Every structure is written in C-alpha cells, then in structure tokens.
Amino acid sequence: MEQGQNKGKTAVFTVNGKQFRGGADTKLLDFLRRELRLTAAKNGCGSGACGACTALADGKPIRSCITPLGRLEGKSVVTVEGLSQREKEVYAFAFAEAGAVQCGFCIPGMVLSAKALIDTNNNPGEEAVRKAIRPNICRCTGYVKIMEAIRIAARLFRENAPVPAATFSGLLGENLHRVDSAAKTLGTGKYVDDLEFEGMLHASALRSAHPRARILKIDASGAKAHPDCIAVLTAADVPGNIKIGHLAFISDYDVMIAEGGITRFISDAVALVVCSRRESLDEVKALVKVDYEVLEPLTSPRAAMAEGAPLIHNKERNILSHEHLTRGNADEVLAKSKYVVSRRYSLPFTEHAFMEPECAIAMPEGEDGLALYSAGQSVYDEQRECSRMLGIEPEKLHVMGQLVGGGFGGKEDMSVQHHACLAAWILKKPVKALLSRQESINLHPKRHAMELEFTTGCDENGRLTAMKAVLVSDTGAYASLGSPVLQRACTHAAGPYNYQVIDIDGKAVYTNNIPGGAFRGFGVCQSCFATESNLNLLAEMAGISPWEIRYRNAIKPGQVLPNGQVAGGDVELEACLLAVKDIYEKAATGGKHVGIACAFKNSGIGVGLPDTGRCILSVEDEGLVHIRTSAACIGQGLATVLVQISCETLGLPPGAFFVEPPDTKRTPNSGTTTASRQTVFTGEAARQAALKLKEALDRAGGDLARIKGQEFYGEYSSVTDPMGSGKANPVSHVAYGYAVVVAILDADGKVEKLTAVYDIGSVVNPKSAEGQVEGGLLMGMGYALTEDFPLEGGCPRAKYGTLGLIRATEAPQMEVIFVKPKNPSLLVYGAKGVGELATIPVTPAIAGAYYAKDKKFRGRLPMEDTFYKKG
C-alpha cells in the first residue's frame, strides 16, 4: 500500500512486541510519539534526512518520519524503548564510556543504526561503522566518539561480556561519564516536544510572504470558521510591548507585524493561529488572508547603506553599529613594511543545523502567572523578553529549562517561546509552539555573512608589523547579537600574535535578509579566516613556512596582544605550535598538501560589560547536594563539569550530587550560555559555593545530614575594560583559549586528517573536551568546503538536505591534543572554555592546505575548485 491510495485503510504491525493497528497514511513517527507516547525517536527534520527518527522494521533501519504505516503491514517495529535490558545496559555504558553523547538528540537513532549493524556483524571495521550511521546526522560530536561507542558495544555483545562497573572519583582530569548520558542514550530524557499536557492546544505563526511588504489587511474570518481553530491572534492582541530582543537596550524584534506595518524579512510573524489539533495548523493558516503592498527588499549591506535607501529601523544608513579600533598608525607602518598583502574575502550566512527544532510550551500557573517549558540558552533571557511582551512582572513568568537538542548560539533569540506565552496568556490553556525544520531554517538567526578587506604587513624576517581591516557584516532584519558579534570579529581580527599596530573598521548593517546572530565562533570564524589566509601569503613572500611565520609571531606570556591586552601567564600558543611542528613538517616534506592556522577566543562577555556566574549548592532531604544554576547545558556537558568541580573542591564522590535543570524559581541567574563562558563563570561560582559548603561540612564532622536544608551561594563577576578604553593595556576579557589546527589533504584533494592542539587550561574532562573539539573541527570543515545558505531576493533557498552537512562517511581522521598549562589561572582551577574555539582555526587551515596544493587563492566560502565543490 502506498500513500495516496491508503485513505481509510489501516495497517497491522507490531511495535516492541505488541500488535497495533493504525491508519495506513499515518507516519510511523507520529504514531509512535502521539499514539503510543514512545518519544525516544525524534523529529529532527521531517524529511528523512537526519536520522533522528530512526526505528527498525524487521531489523532494518527506517526513517520513521517519512514511513507510512501502510508500508509496515505485518512487520515488527523496534524502538529504543523496546530494546532488551541487556541491550539497554550495553548501549548506555558504551555511549557514556566513549563520550559519545553531547546534546543527545540524535543518539537514540544512532543506537538503532548500531543495533542493526551489530545484529548482523558483531565485529565491524571502521568503514562498516561509518556506513551504518551515514543516514544519521550528528552536529555535536564529529562522529568519532559515536563510532568508538559502537565498537565498544560490539565487543561486549561479541564476547558476551558483562558491562563493566563504572566507578569514579569525579576529580578534575578524570573522564567521568556525563551525568545525563544514559537518559539521552535510552530516550528517557525529555526535550520540550516530548512533553504533553491535558487539554494542550497548538500554535503556529503565519509568516510574511515577502521579505519587505506593507501589510494592508489581515482577514482571519475563514480561519476562525474552521472547526479546529481556537483563535487567530495578531499584533493587536499583544498586551505588553510589541518589541522584544536579546539585547534589552535594543529590543527591535517584532512579536508580530501589525496591519499598516512593514515586514522586515521573510519569516516575520503576521498572525498566530491556535488549534485544538496540531495536524490542522497548516490548513488553518492557509485560510488567513493577508493583503500586501510588496516593496523592494534591501538584500545587501551595500544597498542598505546607499544614499536614499529606506530605513529598516530608525538607524542612519541602516547601520546597526560601527566599531573602529586603532593602535598606532597602520598606514604609516604598512608603507614602511618589507612585505604587504591585501585581499578581499566574501563569507556567506550559514545555518546552525542543531538537531532539535525549536519548541516551547506555556500554560497558566497560579492565579495570575504563567509557566514556560523551553529549550533556549537562558531561562532568564526568556523570562525577561516574554514578560516584557505580556506586560507583566518577570517573576510572574516561571521558566523551566528542558534538555536542549543543540544550540551553537542559534537558540539565544526568541523563536517560539513568546508565541506560546502569548497564546497561553490569552486563552488560559496549555499551548505548544513547535517549528517545522523548514520554519526553523527560515527563521532563526544565522552566522553573519561578511565582506572583508584585510591588509597585513611584515618585515624581512616575517615578523608582523601592522594590519588594517574593513569588515562589513550583514546583520539582517533585526539586531539580535549583531553588535557584539561585530565587536568580537574586530577584537580578534589581528590574530593571537605579538604586534600592536592595527586599524580595524567594522560595520554591522541592517538588511531584509534573515537576521545574523550568535553562532559558534561569534564573528571570529570570519576574521580569523582572513588574517590566517593573509599570513600564508606573507610567509611565501618572506621565504619561510606557514608554520614558521606563526611561531615567530605567536603571543607569549607577558607580551601584548594587538588589542592591547597583556597576555597572561597561562598562554600556551607557542607550546601548541611546537606540538604540531613535526606533524606539519613531515607532511610538507613528504609530498602532502598541508595547511596550518592559529586562533584564539575569549571566555566571557568582557569589554566592560557586566558578566556574572551564580550557583547555589543546597543540601536536600534525600542527602544529596543539589547543584543549582540557570546556566544552560546545550550539549557541552556543563552539568558534568559542575559535578567535577564540586567533587574536586569537596572531596565527595559524584553520586553525592544532583544537578537541577534551569528554573527561574530554583536556580540563580548565571547568564546566557554564550561566549564560551559557563565553564569559567558558573564553574568558578560553583567552586566558591563549594568552598563555603566545605567549611560547613568540616564543622559538621563531614556529616551532610547535620547541615541538611542549608544553602551555599557562590558568585563570580569579571572586571574588564570597555572597547575604546583609554588605558594603555586594557583587559578585554578575563581568559582566552588558544589553538592550532593542521589540515592534510590526500592525493585527490580530500581532507585526510585534522590534527588539533588546544590550550584550554586545565582540562576538566578530557574525553568530553575532545568530543567538543572533534565536533567543532567537523563544523569548521563544513564552513570551509560544503555548507552554504543561499538567498535569492532575501528568500532562503536551502532545505535541511541541501545544507551541506558532513556525514560520518565524509569525516576525516581527527587527532586532538591538549597542552598542559605551566602557569594555570587561579580561576576555576585554571580551566577555560573550548566550545567556540573548537571551530575557528579549521577553515583557514584547510584553505592553507589547498593553497599549498595548487597556489590558488580562495577568498570565498565555501571554497570552490576543491574535491567537495568544483569551480
């Protein structure tokens, strides 16, 4: 039976050994999740492209999001919930032991692909494992540790070996299993879309048909007549402020565009449809009729800054922000420099492609409050923005964070939270708002597209003298984090090198494109690509190797960075370069095409802005120490980091702790998970709280029961200087991580191996940190070679399956090395963030390898005339 011929027909099949009957046209994933409430299988794309929905039918992997029940007549379906107890124990251990779980959204699908392989081949080689999980996308891990987990599981099954007992001290440097690993592996952990409440309604926004158009009339009468339609809300129904925004002092994002208003991009909300059945939302939205006066969109910064261009917001020449950083006289020094290189770079928007589409549930709480279940990057940001929209005190909105299926910066802005809150507030009912994958792609902010012109000079010995740069960033229709992204692009533009003469001019410009916002690297991916590519050309002119020019200029403790900050004693960039010296030179002299790049990235918001981490340790009735902080774990393993910091400080075992999820009523505000800050800021706050608890515990003779009910609060705030500070050596950020990546191509020009050496201070959990880096390496490789986000007239032309995401069969060999700091910082035992730094140097390293191969300059991404993309 095929779809289209199945209307009114049913199919009989088994799920996890029990027989069921369902409508032949019903998709298996919908049946599993909605009818049977089996939620381990996830809806990541709805198009069969990501593998998060994987189930087994007669032992073979199928994509349940596109498989109608009619194709399963008489078949046996297995989900993760239906694994035997032995299988559950093996897979839970294997994935935890390998460090294979980060955000976890893809993992149940990976487990079933692994089972299908192992059931037929219990001693698979690497290529067999890669092929088995090729249909499954993972955006976090780089696949290395998932493949290792599958090999561990295969060995345990093959040898019929017992699952080893996992015992840990929890001290720093130990590969403690992630505290959420088993729940994510077996699908018992809950993401927002896994939650259901009695009487819950479903909401979805009708979005603009044009990037720029005046809304003349909205007619919802036809939609309201639909039997499943509960309400159609418009801007007129917003009780508070129609403008929200991640940066409170800007707040330029429209909750909805009103009649008479002008849309700013293709996904502006025009109306909010609320239905009793999720299945009816698209049908009802199509009944809302909107009359537009179509206007010419501004689709490039050049057009937006042109004389007489219409203003998207009330900003002169549509410029959101302008930064100009100078130290010394760059023009004068460049004119006297022996060698000077000037090149232009054109970098595209790119999509986060986190595995979990955005979802939120809101419902009444108490007499005049609201509860919000969400999966963003800060429950307090969501509380602030949504309460502003509703016109209520923030404390009346209780926000509870759930598991987050990846973020990478893409879940810092409001997506569906405000719409769920609005509908729940007005209708006094639970309301779920869930984006389809295509809606997510079309809506949330991207990595900024940038046009760059970089000029770099050096002396006859290859020592850098000065640089001058012009950066123009397309910040799209709304501010999002366009201003701080531009700041990071500028402050890091000269690289982690010892020279001080710079002239960096940057502009972030409003257009009618999709907004640009936070994305792993936060502007530094763009400026690093330009600086590192220029360095390769200078090395060639100076007659030295790309490794040598970096080594001669690498920042050392006590030296001054180009932004004026004195490098701390914990800087180990020189050690990173020495660690790859033999690898680089052996490849270069052995006929391989090899590239190298350095990078640095801040931990913390810095630049004079308030930045505080907060944590409470409370001794609860069950005798456990609860770790309470709002800091969101978006896959980076923060909960495990906090447990290990607490174990190190208190000398208690990991089992003594329980990490509470973010909750505005229980957990103190520790800021947004952004800027690679949580390990440093919340980690140090946890350490401070643990020190107070330790004093109390010592007084109680080590007996937790004697201090039951007590709470211990820790806080850490940074002190930094604002951009443009008049100080000779301003402190831009409290910590920086440093990295070097070497990329080697094979004879066909395919990336064969990436070697990454990182200075992230004292490594809290090496296996977890490796996984962060491996995922970042693959993301940076995608940015270099395969990923793109094409727009035509402000309209996206990308679908999930065409984003160019790298699969397991395409991932290169990866080696990750951490250098040990000789003089670690006193903060949080010397640990530093790695999440963003993981991605930054990969792209220019690969560009350098291609330049070594054919001497063609490639200044546009994704690079053309490569193994992956022909010119």
PDB file of N, CA, C and O in Angstrom, residues 306-342:
ATOM      1  N   ALA A 306      23.162  52.635   0.881  1.00  0.00           N
ATOM      2  CA  ALA A 306      23.135  53.579  -0.235  1.00  0.00           C
ATOM      3  C   ALA A 306      22.340  54.830   0.126  1.00  0.00           C
ATOM      4  O   ALA A 306      21.392  54.783   0.919  1.00  0.00           O
ATOM      5  N   GLU A 307      22.731  55.928  -0.468  1.00  0.00           N
ATOM      6  CA  GLU A 307      22.024  57.186  -0.256  1.00  0.00           C
ATOM      7  C   GLU A 307      20.553  57.036  -0.629  1.00  0.00           C
ATOM      8  O   GLU A 307      20.226  56.537  -1.703  1.00  0.00           O
ATOM      9  N   GLY A 308      19.677  57.442   0.271  1.00  0.00           N
ATOM     10  CA  GLY A 308      18.242  57.386  -0.007  1.00  0.00           C
ATOM     11  C   GLY A 308      17.586  56.045   0.217  1.00  0.00           C
ATOM     12  O   GLY A 308      16.375  55.899  -0.008  1.00  0.00           O
ATOM     13  N   ALA A 309      18.339  55.030   0.670  1.00  0.00           N
ATOM     14  CA  ALA A 309      17.735  53.720   0.921  1.00  0.00           C
ATOM     15  C   ALA A 309      16.743  53.832   2.076  1.00  0.00           C
ATOM     16  O   ALA A 309      16.973  54.561   3.047  1.00  0.00           O
ATOM     17  N   PRO A 310      15.595  53.149   1.963  1.00  0.00           N
ATOM     18  CA  PRO A 310      14.630  53.189   3.066  1.00  0.00           C
ATOM     19  C   PRO A 310      15.246  52.616   4.339  1.00  0.00           C
ATOM     20  O   PRO A 310      16.072  51.700   4.287  1.00  0.00           O
ATOM     21  N   LEU A 311      14.843  53.146   5.496  1.00  0.00           N
ATOM     22  CA  LEU A 311      15.375  52.688   6.768  1.00  0.00           C
ATOM     23  C   LEU A 311      14.577  51.498   7.276  1.00  0.00           C
ATOM     24  O   LEU A 311      13.353  51.567   7.410  1.00  0.00           O
ATOM     25  N   ILE A 312      15.270  50.404   7.544  1.00  0.00           N
ATOM     26  CA  ILE A 312      14.617  49.201   8.076  1.00  0.00           C
ATOM     27  C   ILE A 312      14.231  49.429   9.532  1.00  0.00           C
ATOM     28  O   ILE A 312      13.161  49.031   9.987  1.00  0.00           O
ATOM     29  N   HIS A 313      15.122  50.055  10.275  1.00  0.00           N
ATOM     30  CA  HIS A 313      14.839  50.571  11.611  1.00  0.00           C
ATOM     31  C   HIS A 313      15.292  52.031  11.597  1.00  0.00           C
ATOM     32  O   HIS A 313      15.808  52.526  10.603  1.00  0.00           O
ATOM     33  N   ASN A 314      15.124  52.700  12.680  1.00  0.00           N
ATOM     34  CA  ASN A 314      15.475  54.122  12.715  1.00  0.00           C
ATOM     35  C   ASN A 314      16.958  54.303  12.977  1.00  0.00           C
ATOM     36  O   ASN A 314      17.372  54.845  14.000  1.00  0.00           O
ATOM     37  N   LYS A 315      17.766  53.802  12.044  1.00  0.00           N
ATOM     38  CA  LYS A 315      19.211  53.892  12.153  1.00  0.00           C
ATOM     39  C   LYS A 315      19.775  54.523  10.887  1.00  0.00           C
ATOM     40  O   LYS A 315      19.452  54.086   9.758  1.00  0.00           O
ATOM     41  N   GLU A 316      20.632  55.524  11.058  1.00  0.00           N
ATOM     42  CA  GLU A 316      21.196  56.225   9.911  1.00  0.00           C
ATOM     43  C   GLU A 316      21.927  55.263   8.990  1.00  0.00           C
ATOM     44  O   GLU A 316      22.739  54.459   9.438  1.00  0.00           O
ATOM     45  N   ARG A 317      21.596  55.310   7.703  1.00  0.00           N
ATOM     46  CA  ARG A 317      22.180  54.453   6.663  1.00  0.00           C
ATOM     47  C   ARG A 317      22.031  52.973   7.011  1.00  0.00           C
ATOM     48  O   ARG A 317      22.768  52.148   6.515  1.00  0.00           O
ATOM     49  N   ASN A 318      21.066  52.656   7.850  1.00  0.00           N
ATOM     50  CA  ASN A 318      20.790  51.272   8.246  1.00  0.00           C
ATOM     51  C   ASN A 318      21.966  50.613   8.962  1.00  0.00           C
ATOM     52  O   ASN A 318      22.076  49.381   8.983  1.00  0.00           O
ATOM     53  N   ILE A 319      22.825  51.414   9.576  1.00  0.00           N
ATOM     54  CA  ILE A 319      23.980  50.867  10.287  1.00  0.00           C
ATOM     55  C   ILE A 319      23.587  50.614  11.746  1.00  0.00           C
ATOM     56  O   ILE A 319      23.297  51.555  12.494  1.00  0.00           O
ATOM     57  N   LEU A 320      23.570  49.340  12.122  1.00  0.00           N
ATOM     58  CA  LEU A 320      23.259  48.978  13.499  1.00  0.00           C
ATOM     59  C   LEU A 320      24.365  49.424  14.434  1.00  0.00           C
ATOM     60  O   LEU A 320      24.117  50.001  15.495  1.00  0.00           O
ATOM     61  N   SER A 321      25.613  49.139  14.072  1.00  0.00           N
ATOM     62  CA  SER A 321      26.735  49.513  14.935  1.00  0.00           C
ATOM     63  C   SER A 321      27.985  49.714  14.095  1.00  0.00           C
ATOM     64  O   SER A 321      28.127  49.136  13.009  1.00  0.00           O
ATOM     65  N   HIS A 322      28.882  50.531  14.629  1.00  0.00           N
ATOM     66  CA  HIS A 322      30.132  50.848  13.948  1.00  0.00           C
ATOM     67  C   HIS A 322      31.254  50.788  14.974  1.00  0.00           C
ATOM     68  O   HIS A 322      31.181  51.416  16.030  1.00  0.00           O
ATOM     69  N   GLU A 323      32.271  50.009  14.697  1.00  0.00           N
ATOM     70  CA  GLU A 323      33.433  49.898  15.572  1.00  0.00           C
ATOM     71  C   GLU A 323      34.680  50.320  14.802  1.00  0.00           C
ATOM     72  O   GLU A 323      34.855  49.955  13.639  1.00  0.00           O
ATOM     73  N   HIS A 324      35.524  51.101  15.457  1.00  0.00           N
ATOM     74  CA  HIS A 324      36.788  51.490  14.837  1.00  0.00           C
ATOM     75  C   HIS A 324      37.883  51.383  15.893  1.00  0.00           C
ATOM     76  O   HIS A 324      37.924  52.166  16.845  1.00  0.00           O
ATOM     77  N   LEU A 325      38.739  50.394  15.741  1.00  0.00           N
ATOM     78  CA  LEU A 325      39.806  50.131  16.689  1.00  0.00           C
ATOM     79  C   LEU A 325      41.143  50.528  16.081  1.00  0.00           C
ATOM     80  O   LEU A 325      41.488  50.093  14.971  1.00  0.00           O
ATOM     81  N   THR A 326      41.890  51.371  16.781  1.00  0.00           N
ATOM     82  CA  THR A 326      43.209  51.772  16.278  1.00  0.00           C
ATOM     83  C   THR A 326      44.230  51.716  17.395  1.00  0.00           C
ATOM     84  O   THR A 326      43.941  52.039  18.544  1.00  0.00           O
ATOM     85  N   ARG A 327      45.410  51.283  17.027  1.00  0.00           N
ATOM     86  CA  ARG A 327      46.595  51.366  17.886  1.00  0.00           C
ATOM     87  C   ARG A 327      47.763  51.661  16.960  1.00  0.00           C
ATOM     88  O   ARG A 327      48.041  50.895  16.041  1.00  0.00           O
ATOM     89  N   GLY A 328      48.409  52.794  17.182  1.00  0.00           N
ATOM     90  CA  GLY A 328      49.480  53.204  16.296  1.00  0.00           C
ATOM     91  C   GLY A 328      48.944  53.713  14.971  1.00  0.00           C
ATOM     92  O   GLY A 328      47.741  53.913  14.786  1.00  0.00           O
ATOM     93  N   ASN A 329      49.850  53.903  14.021  1.00  0.00           N
ATOM     94  CA  ASN A 329      49.497  54.419  12.696  1.00  0.00           C
ATOM     95  C   ASN A 329      49.718  53.305  11.672  1.00  0.00           C
ATOM     96  O   ASN A 329      50.832  53.095  11.190  1.00  0.00           O
ATOM     97  N   ALA A 330      48.652  52.577  11.356  1.00  0.00           N
ATOM     98  CA  ALA A 330      48.790  51.408  10.483  1.00  0.00           C
ATOM     99  C   ALA A 330      49.234  51.791   9.083  1.00  0.00           C
ATOM    100  O   ALA A 330      50.071  51.112   8.481  1.00  0.00           O
ATOM    101  N   ASP A 331      48.681  52.872   8.542  1.00  0.00           N
ATOM    102  CA  ASP A 331      49.052  53.277   7.180  1.00  0.00           C
ATOM    103  C   ASP A 331      50.555  53.552   7.095  1.00  0.00           C
ATOM    104  O   ASP A 331      51.234  53.118   6.146  1.00  0.00           O
ATOM    105  N   GLU A 332      51.074  54.251   8.079  1.00  0.00           N
ATOM    106  CA  GLU A 332      52.493  54.611   8.081  1.00  0.00           C
ATOM    107  C   GLU A 332      53.374  53.369   8.205  1.00  0.00           C
ATOM    108  O   GLU A 332      54.359  53.205   7.468  1.00  0.00           O
ATOM    109  N   VAL A 333      53.013  52.481   9.118  1.00  0.00           N
ATOM    110  CA  VAL A 333      53.837  51.282   9.336  1.00  0.00           C
ATOM    111  C   VAL A 333      53.746  50.338   8.136  1.00  0.00           C
ATOM    112  O   VAL A 333      54.759  49.759   7.714  1.00  0.00           O
ATOM    113  N   LEU A 334      52.570  50.188   7.569  1.00  0.00           N
ATOM    114  CA  LEU A 334      52.433  49.324   6.390  1.00  0.00           C
ATOM    115  C   LEU A 334      53.243  49.857   5.214  1.00  0.00           C
ATOM    116  O   LEU A 334      53.842  49.088   4.451  1.00  0.00           O
ATOM    117  N   ALA A 335      53.273  51.167   5.077  1.00  0.00           N
ATOM    118  CA  ALA A 335      54.032  51.769   3.971  1.00  0.00           C
ATOM    119  C   ALA A 335      55.520  51.471   4.102  1.00  0.00           C
ATOM    120  O   ALA A 335      56.238  51.404   3.090  1.00  0.00           O
ATOM    121  N   LYS A 336      56.004  51.276   5.313  1.00  0.00           N
ATOM    122  CA  LYS A 336      57.423  51.015   5.534  1.00  0.00           C
ATOM    123  C   LYS A 336      57.737  49.520   5.644  1.00  0.00           C
ATOM    124  O   LYS A 336      58.906  49.146   5.804  1.00  0.00           O
ATOM    125  N   SER A 337      56.707  48.671   5.609  1.00  0.00           N
ATOM    126  CA  SER A 337      56.909  47.237   5.793  1.00  0.00           C
ATOM    127  C   SER A 337      57.516  46.611   4.549  1.00  0.00           C
ATOM    128  O   SER A 337      57.215  47.003   3.416  1.00  0.00           O
ATOM    129  N   LYS A 338      58.356  45.610   4.750  1.00  0.00           N
ATOM    130  CA  LYS A 338      59.025  44.942   3.633  1.00  0.00           C
ATOM    131  C   LYS A 338      58.018  44.229   2.743  1.00  0.00           C
ATOM    132  O   LYS A 338      58.094  44.292   1.514  1.00  0.00           O
ATOM    133  N   TYR A 339      57.066  43.512   3.371  1.00  0.00           N
ATOM    134  CA  TYR A 339      56.070  42.767   2.602  1.00  0.00           C
ATOM    135  C   TYR A 339      54.676  43.136   3.093  1.00  0.00           C
ATOM    136  O   TYR A 339      54.431  43.246   4.300  1.00  0.00           O
ATOM    137  N   VAL A 340      53.781  43.301   2.145  1.00  0.00           N
ATOM    138  CA  VAL A 340      52.396  43.667   2.465  1.00  0.00           C
ATOM    139  C   VAL A 340      51.460  42.852   1.584  1.00  0.00           C
ATOM    140  O   VAL A 340      51.685  42.729   0.365  1.00  0.00           O
ATOM    141  N   VAL A 341      50.425  42.299   2.193  1.00  0.00           N
ATOM    142  CA  VAL A 341      49.412  41.531   1.468  1.00  0.00           C
ATOM    143  C   VAL A 341      48.052  42.166   1.734  1.00  0.00           C
ATOM    144  O   VAL A 341      47.724  42.488   2.885  1.00  0.00           O
ATOM    145  N   SER A 342      47.272  42.330   0.681  1.00  0.00           N
ATOM    146  CA  SER A 342      45.907  42.846   0.833  1.00  0.00           C
ATOM    147  C   SER A 342      44.971  41.960   0.024  1.00  0.00           C
ATOM    148  O   SER A 342      45.205  41.733  -1.177  1.00  0.00           O
TER     149      SER A 342
END
